[in-house]
Amino acid sequence: TQLILRPRLSLHRLILALIIFCLLSMEAPPLPFSRLRQVKAVDNSRTDPVVLVFVESIYSQLGQEIVAILESSRFHYRTEIAPGKGDMPTLTERNRGRYTLIIYENVLKYVNLDAWNRDLLDKYCTEYGVGVIGFFKANENSLLSAQLKGFPLFLHSHLGLRDYRINPNAPLLYITKPNQVEQGPLPGDDWTIFQSNHSTYEPVLLASTKSSEALSHFGPSPLRALHATVVQDLGLHDGIQRVLFGNNLNYWLHKLVFVDAIAYLTGKRLCLSLDRHILVDVDDIFVGKEGTRMKVSDVEALLNTQNKLRGLVPNFTFNLGFSGKFYHTGTDEEDQGDDMLLQHRMDFWWFPHMWSHMQPHLFHNVSVLAEQMRLNKIFAQEHGIPTDMGYAVAPHHSGVYPVHSQLYEAWKSVWGIKVTSTEEYPHLRPARYRRGFIHNGIQVLPRQTCGLFTHTIFYNEYPGGSKELDKSIRGGELFLTVLLNPISIFMTHLSNYGNDRLGLYTFESLVKFVQCWTNLRLQTLPPVQLAERYFQIFPEERDPLWQNPCHDKRHKDIWSKEKTCDRLPKFLVIGPQKTGTTALHSFLSLHPAITSSFPSPITFEEIQFFSGVNYDNGIDWYMDFFPFPSNVSTDFMFEKSANYFDTEVAPKRAAALLPRAKILAVLINPSDRAYSWYQHQRAHQDPAALNNTFHEVVTAGPSAPRDVLALQRRCLNPGVYASHLERWLQHYQPSQLHIVDGALLRSNPALVMEGIQRFLSVTPIFNYTQALIYDDSKGFWCQRVEGGRAKCLGKSKGRKYPEMSPESRAFLAEYYREHNMELLRLLNRLGQSLPSWLRQELQSTSWS
Ligand code: A3P
């Protein structure tokens, strides 16, 4: 306080004042958005282990495959185009390493780094114990044989290889089981092998050359008969551990070893456990067309395979989904198959569909939907099918995602459903992004694709040829799904178990392949326990992130015709609280081309959807706050919830649902905002505000009572404007954000409203000079109504209270000084004009 009361000018202050002067008078060009995105990526790297991937280009295939594996494993990463000379990205931050592993798509970019950068990278790796993975892909320019620059390691490339085997002594092996040999030629003639006499190198994968090519110029080698195509550098040469691949990731075994290499080099920080749970749903039991259904012999085969699988996957049980209406609708032989399934009903797990296999989103009325479910339940009870598994699946994912709240309600009331699964959240493709979430007490698990569909019935007619199915099982997509997902639910159909029984073939082969090549422990669990396990492993997935159903054609197709995506706002007023947001809301509502949301009776008119528990209600709930566009003159809708501004999750949630929305934030001097909040709490009889002066609240130390500290937080935190705005800018383009000067809104609202209309591109431009009138007794601008009278906001807006004490003002000016500087920099960067209060505040604090 002394500083403020007794102004003096130190050199330090003078320099600061000059900097502020320069910033204030600067017309900085807006920063490109890509730069802002980079800032975000850096921030994320603070908490999670992050992999740095040097790719050849953003389109390079191997780079994309590396990233796909990292994404499937849910590992954080950052890609950089492998630098030529002189522009290595920053590797440390506040004495902490940013990256836990370095991957080079092209290892030559690594070995050929200029001395300065190589030295920098080596130091980083040794100091932080960071390993390197690199790939050597021979091309027409690469030499046939050479020494790897700076390493006691020789390469010999352009080779054809055969009979792949795993070195059981390679320390990195974890998931990979070494006792098998992949007989026969390896695809392509562009393999590279590594040779060395240095003890730092341990082969991981070994093969023989196809022809007996002479490799004599390499000198005597202990690996003469078998050549290493993947080697592990144990760090005995220069203290850095590496894994080098003599080819790309095309060959399936390389993917497996790559996953192990990541785990090994990160000390298992980036590593899944060996447990893998699988659940195989057999859908459409009874629903299949004549000729595709199961006969008695098929059911016997199903039981036999289930028994066989139980020897490999403890308790393995097929999970059968049924629609009772279609029972006994096949040929005589198939009807006997139905009966045989029911006879052995206790050998399986069961889950219900709709009685008539209808898509739930077509039912708008919960009770009609529930009635359909009840019919199926009666069928189950009459035929002794267990009804207590707690799991259900909707035909074609309908109603699960996008959420049709009626389905969730009906499931709970009729069946007591706790778990379902879908391929649609957040989207079908790419499959590696599929996630789970919990809504209305029902746990939604991601479902994986196994390559079998209702129409894949015959082995020889498999799309692309039966080789495609076998490829998927033997190291391809299906194998990778199990490798990279701790829990996989697969959907198959009745038709996959009749005729060629591809379902049995696929899963038996898959389980055997997994057990042959990996140490994975395959297991199964009933759905409810499986869901419990899933959210234990991925607790961060519990909360959903709702998106607009109309942004994905598949979602739109399973979105009720009675619902419309037009019932969503085009812009948001995000706050913060006490800056004049209610006044802004009321002024916007006067505009003939703008429609406000309906007021919420619970949360003081605001919807507060993105900021708290209301979000759990889902978007149907949110949309109900907006009129049907056909019922209003304009669909240019908005809502104002002033706590969005400083709520951590709000920007991410808002951007997921409303990526194209425009965002308005109102800023006043944060000290005044804090004081207004304090007065607001006094008016609401908050004991902390009634029993403590404002000064006591804002200056309270950490040992102050809890309620005082809570009030202090609500007074001070929202005013840290720049950091909240940065969070919004991680999800929205700068051009979507408009900063409203709250002080000007108060003194000259017509001028501010003109600027807002231009920003929103709303027409016609409404003349607020005529629509508003200054009310002397209120001391604020109000709506002009009939007879030139003023209709002002209620008592709680524009309260009368004493001025803030000079001590508190001085304290807060100091408290917010650095934050206001940040805001100044941010607004300059964005090219947004500076609020007058910010100029004044910075000028006064910098000279004081
Ligand atoms: P005070 O009541 O502390 O003066 P919000 O609506 O975001 O909660 O902000 C309330 C603040 O809006 C009021 O705080 C008041 O200062 C300010 N305000 C700005 N223009 C106003 C207007 N035309 N009528 C009433 N309050 C206005």
Short mmCIF file of C-alpha atoms in Angstrom, two decimals, residues 287-491:
data_model
loop_
_atom_site.label_atom_id
_atom_site.label_comp_id
_atom_site.label_asym_id
_atom_site.label_seq_id
_atom_site.Cartn_x
_atom_site.Cartn_y
_atom_site.Cartn_z
CA VAL A 287 -33.73 -61.85 -36.22
CA GLY A 288 -31.75 -63.29 -39.18
CA LYS A 289 -33.31 -64.06 -42.53
CA GLU A 290 -34.14 -67.63 -43.58
CA GLY A 291 -31.01 -69.35 -44.86
CA THR A 292 -28.66 -67.32 -42.66
CA ARG A 293 -29.76 -68.56 -39.25
CA MET A 294 -28.29 -71.21 -36.98
CA LYS A 295 -29.35 -74.81 -37.18
CA VAL A 296 -28.95 -77.42 -34.46
CA SER A 297 -25.47 -78.35 -35.66
CA ASP A 298 -24.45 -74.67 -35.62
CA VAL A 299 -25.59 -74.32 -32.03
CA GLU A 300 -23.62 -77.44 -31.14
CA ALA A 301 -20.57 -75.92 -32.81
CA LEU A 302 -21.14 -72.69 -30.88
CA LEU A 303 -21.18 -74.60 -27.62
CA ASN A 304 -18.12 -76.64 -28.58
CA THR A 305 -16.10 -73.59 -29.53
CA GLN A 306 -17.20 -71.82 -26.38
CA ASN A 307 -15.91 -74.75 -24.36
CA LYS A 308 -12.67 -74.83 -26.29
CA LEU A 309 -12.20 -71.10 -25.82
CA ARG A 310 -12.82 -71.46 -22.10
CA GLY A 311 -9.58 -73.43 -21.96
CA LEU A 312 -7.75 -70.37 -23.29
CA VAL A 313 -9.89 -67.49 -21.98
CA PRO A 314 -11.25 -68.33 -18.53
CA ASN A 315 -15.08 -68.24 -18.42
CA PHE A 316 -15.37 -67.22 -22.05
CA THR A 317 -19.09 -66.90 -22.81
CA PHE A 318 -20.88 -65.71 -25.93
CA ASN A 319 -23.23 -62.82 -25.17
CA LEU A 320 -26.49 -63.26 -27.11
CA GLY A 321 -28.79 -60.35 -28.05
CA PHE A 322 -32.40 -61.15 -28.87
CA SER A 323 -35.61 -59.69 -30.28
CA GLY A 324 -38.38 -62.10 -29.27
CA LYS A 325 -40.77 -61.16 -32.04
CA PHE A 326 -38.67 -63.08 -34.58
CA TYR A 327 -38.44 -66.32 -32.64
CA HIS A 328 -39.28 -69.27 -34.90
CA THR A 329 -39.28 -67.29 -38.13
CA GLY A 330 -36.69 -69.40 -39.99
CA THR A 331 -36.91 -72.68 -41.82
CA ASP A 332 -37.89 -75.76 -39.81
CA GLU A 333 -34.26 -76.63 -39.30
CA GLU A 334 -33.49 -73.10 -38.17
CA ASP A 335 -36.47 -73.07 -35.80
CA GLN A 336 -34.98 -76.15 -34.20
CA GLY A 337 -31.77 -74.15 -33.90
CA ASP A 338 -33.74 -71.46 -32.00
CA ASP A 339 -35.03 -74.12 -29.63
CA MET A 340 -31.59 -75.55 -29.11
CA LEU A 341 -30.29 -72.09 -28.18
CA LEU A 342 -33.08 -71.74 -25.64
CA GLN A 343 -32.45 -75.23 -24.32
CA HIS A 344 -28.87 -74.19 -23.59
CA ARG A 345 -29.82 -70.68 -22.52
CA MET A 346 -28.01 -70.96 -19.21
CA ASP A 347 -24.72 -71.64 -21.00
CA PHE A 348 -24.77 -68.15 -22.48
CA TRP A 349 -25.10 -64.55 -21.39
CA TRP A 350 -28.09 -62.65 -22.82
CA PHE A 351 -28.96 -59.09 -23.60
CA PRO A 352 -32.17 -57.58 -24.93
CA HIS A 353 -32.95 -55.60 -28.02
CA MET A 354 -36.27 -54.05 -28.79
CA TRP A 355 -39.06 -56.62 -29.19
CA SER A 356 -39.33 -55.92 -32.91
CA HIS A 357 -35.74 -54.77 -33.46
CA MET A 358 -36.99 -51.20 -34.06
CA GLN A 359 -34.62 -48.27 -33.78
CA PRO A 360 -35.32 -46.50 -30.48
CA HIS A 361 -34.81 -42.98 -31.83
CA LEU A 362 -38.00 -43.46 -33.84
CA PHE A 363 -39.99 -43.50 -30.60
CA HIS A 364 -40.52 -40.06 -29.19
CA ASN A 365 -42.71 -41.22 -26.39
CA VAL A 366 -40.94 -43.00 -23.51
CA SER A 367 -43.97 -45.09 -22.63
CA VAL A 368 -44.37 -46.47 -26.17
CA LEU A 369 -40.67 -47.31 -26.19
CA ALA A 370 -40.95 -48.93 -22.77
CA GLU A 371 -43.92 -50.97 -23.99
CA GLN A 372 -41.83 -52.43 -26.82
CA MET A 373 -39.13 -53.36 -24.32
CA ARG A 374 -41.67 -54.89 -21.99
CA LEU A 375 -42.89 -57.24 -24.74
CA ASN A 376 -39.32 -58.47 -25.16
CA LYS A 377 -38.98 -58.89 -21.42
CA ILE A 378 -42.17 -60.94 -21.23
CA PHE A 379 -40.76 -63.11 -24.04
CA ALA A 380 -37.57 -63.59 -22.04
CA GLN A 381 -39.45 -64.49 -18.88
CA GLU A 382 -41.67 -66.96 -20.74
CA HIS A 383 -38.63 -68.68 -22.21
CA GLY A 384 -36.47 -68.60 -19.11
CA ILE A 385 -33.87 -66.24 -20.60
CA PRO A 386 -31.95 -64.46 -17.82
CA THR A 387 -33.08 -60.83 -17.53
CA ASP A 388 -30.62 -59.55 -14.97
CA MET A 389 -27.40 -59.02 -16.94
CA GLY A 390 -27.83 -55.22 -16.88
CA TYR A 391 -26.62 -54.86 -20.48
CA ALA A 392 -28.51 -53.88 -23.61
CA VAL A 393 -27.64 -52.83 -27.13
CA ALA A 394 -29.71 -50.66 -29.46
CA PRO A 395 -30.25 -51.66 -33.10
CA HIS A 396 -27.88 -49.64 -35.30
CA HIS A 397 -26.60 -47.73 -32.25
CA SER A 398 -29.81 -45.74 -32.44
CA GLY A 399 -30.46 -43.58 -29.40
CA VAL A 400 -27.21 -44.49 -27.62
CA TYR A 401 -25.17 -41.76 -29.26
CA PRO A 402 -26.39 -39.20 -30.06
CA VAL A 403 -28.24 -39.71 -26.81
CA HIS A 404 -32.00 -40.18 -27.10
CA SER A 405 -32.88 -39.56 -23.47
CA GLN A 406 -36.12 -41.53 -23.86
CA LEU A 407 -34.08 -44.69 -24.58
CA TYR A 408 -32.03 -44.31 -21.42
CA GLU A 409 -35.17 -43.75 -19.36
CA ALA A 410 -36.97 -46.76 -20.83
CA TRP A 411 -33.94 -49.03 -20.50
CA LYS A 412 -33.63 -48.15 -16.85
CA SER A 413 -37.29 -48.51 -15.99
CA VAL A 414 -37.98 -51.77 -17.87
CA TRP A 415 -34.70 -53.64 -17.71
CA GLY A 416 -32.60 -51.88 -15.06
CA ILE A 417 -29.89 -51.45 -17.69
CA LYS A 418 -26.51 -50.27 -16.42
CA VAL A 419 -24.27 -50.85 -19.44
CA THR A 420 -24.47 -50.53 -23.20
CA SER A 421 -21.95 -50.22 -26.00
CA THR A 422 -21.62 -48.34 -29.26
CA GLU A 423 -19.20 -47.67 -32.09
CA GLU A 424 -20.55 -44.17 -32.54
CA TYR A 425 -19.01 -42.21 -29.67
CA PRO A 426 -17.63 -39.80 -30.48
CA HIS A 427 -17.59 -41.06 -34.08
CA LEU A 428 -17.36 -44.35 -35.94
CA ARG A 429 -14.09 -43.41 -37.58
CA PRO A 430 -11.29 -43.46 -36.92
CA ALA A 431 -11.88 -46.44 -34.66
CA ARG A 432 -8.91 -45.58 -32.46
CA TYR A 433 -10.72 -42.49 -31.17
CA ARG A 434 -13.71 -44.43 -29.86
CA ARG A 435 -14.32 -43.83 -26.20
CA GLY A 436 -16.75 -44.56 -23.38
CA PHE A 437 -18.91 -42.27 -21.27
CA ILE A 438 -21.57 -42.42 -18.60
CA HIS A 439 -25.00 -40.89 -19.06
CA ASN A 440 -27.97 -41.00 -16.75
CA GLY A 441 -26.40 -43.83 -14.74
CA ILE A 442 -25.80 -45.98 -17.84
CA GLN A 443 -22.19 -46.77 -18.72
CA VAL A 444 -21.57 -46.66 -22.44
CA LEU A 445 -18.55 -48.68 -23.56
CA PRO A 446 -16.81 -48.31 -26.90
CA ARG A 447 -17.44 -51.22 -29.21
CA GLN A 448 -14.84 -52.48 -31.66
CA THR A 449 -15.23 -53.80 -35.15
CA CYS A 450 -14.08 -57.36 -35.87
CA GLY A 451 -14.69 -57.35 -39.62
CA LEU A 452 -17.81 -59.55 -39.50
CA PHE A 453 -21.11 -58.06 -40.54
CA THR A 454 -24.58 -59.48 -41.14
CA HIS A 455 -23.71 -60.18 -44.77
CA THR A 456 -20.27 -61.79 -44.16
CA ILE A 457 -21.38 -65.38 -44.12
CA PHE A 458 -19.00 -67.36 -46.34
CA TYR A 459 -15.25 -67.61 -45.94
CA ASN A 460 -14.61 -67.56 -49.69
CA GLU A 461 -16.88 -64.59 -50.21
CA TYR A 462 -15.22 -62.43 -47.59
CA PRO A 463 -14.87 -58.89 -49.02
CA GLY A 464 -11.46 -58.67 -50.70
CA GLY A 465 -10.95 -62.43 -50.35
CA SER A 466 -10.56 -64.72 -47.36
CA LYS A 467 -6.91 -63.60 -47.13
CA GLU A 468 -8.19 -60.27 -45.84
CA LEU A 469 -9.92 -61.88 -42.88
CA ASP A 470 -6.84 -63.95 -42.07
CA LYS A 471 -4.61 -60.91 -42.36
CA SER A 472 -6.79 -59.03 -39.92
CA ILE A 473 -6.55 -61.89 -37.43
CA ARG A 474 -2.87 -62.64 -37.95
CA GLY A 475 -1.33 -59.35 -36.86
CA GLY A 476 -3.72 -57.07 -38.74
CA GLU A 477 -6.54 -54.83 -37.59
CA LEU A 478 -8.30 -57.29 -35.32
CA PHE A 479 -5.07 -58.33 -33.63
CA LEU A 480 -4.07 -54.69 -33.16
CA THR A 481 -7.43 -53.90 -31.62
CA VAL A 482 -6.76 -56.46 -28.91
CA LEU A 483 -3.13 -55.40 -28.58
CA LEU A 484 -3.93 -51.73 -28.04
CA ASN A 485 -7.21 -51.87 -26.10
CA PRO A 486 -7.33 -53.31 -22.60
CA ILE A 487 -11.05 -53.97 -23.11
CA SER A 488 -12.63 -54.89 -26.45
CA ILE A 489 -16.31 -55.55 -27.06
CA PHE A 490 -16.90 -57.06 -30.47
CA MET A 491 -20.20 -57.18 -32.27
#
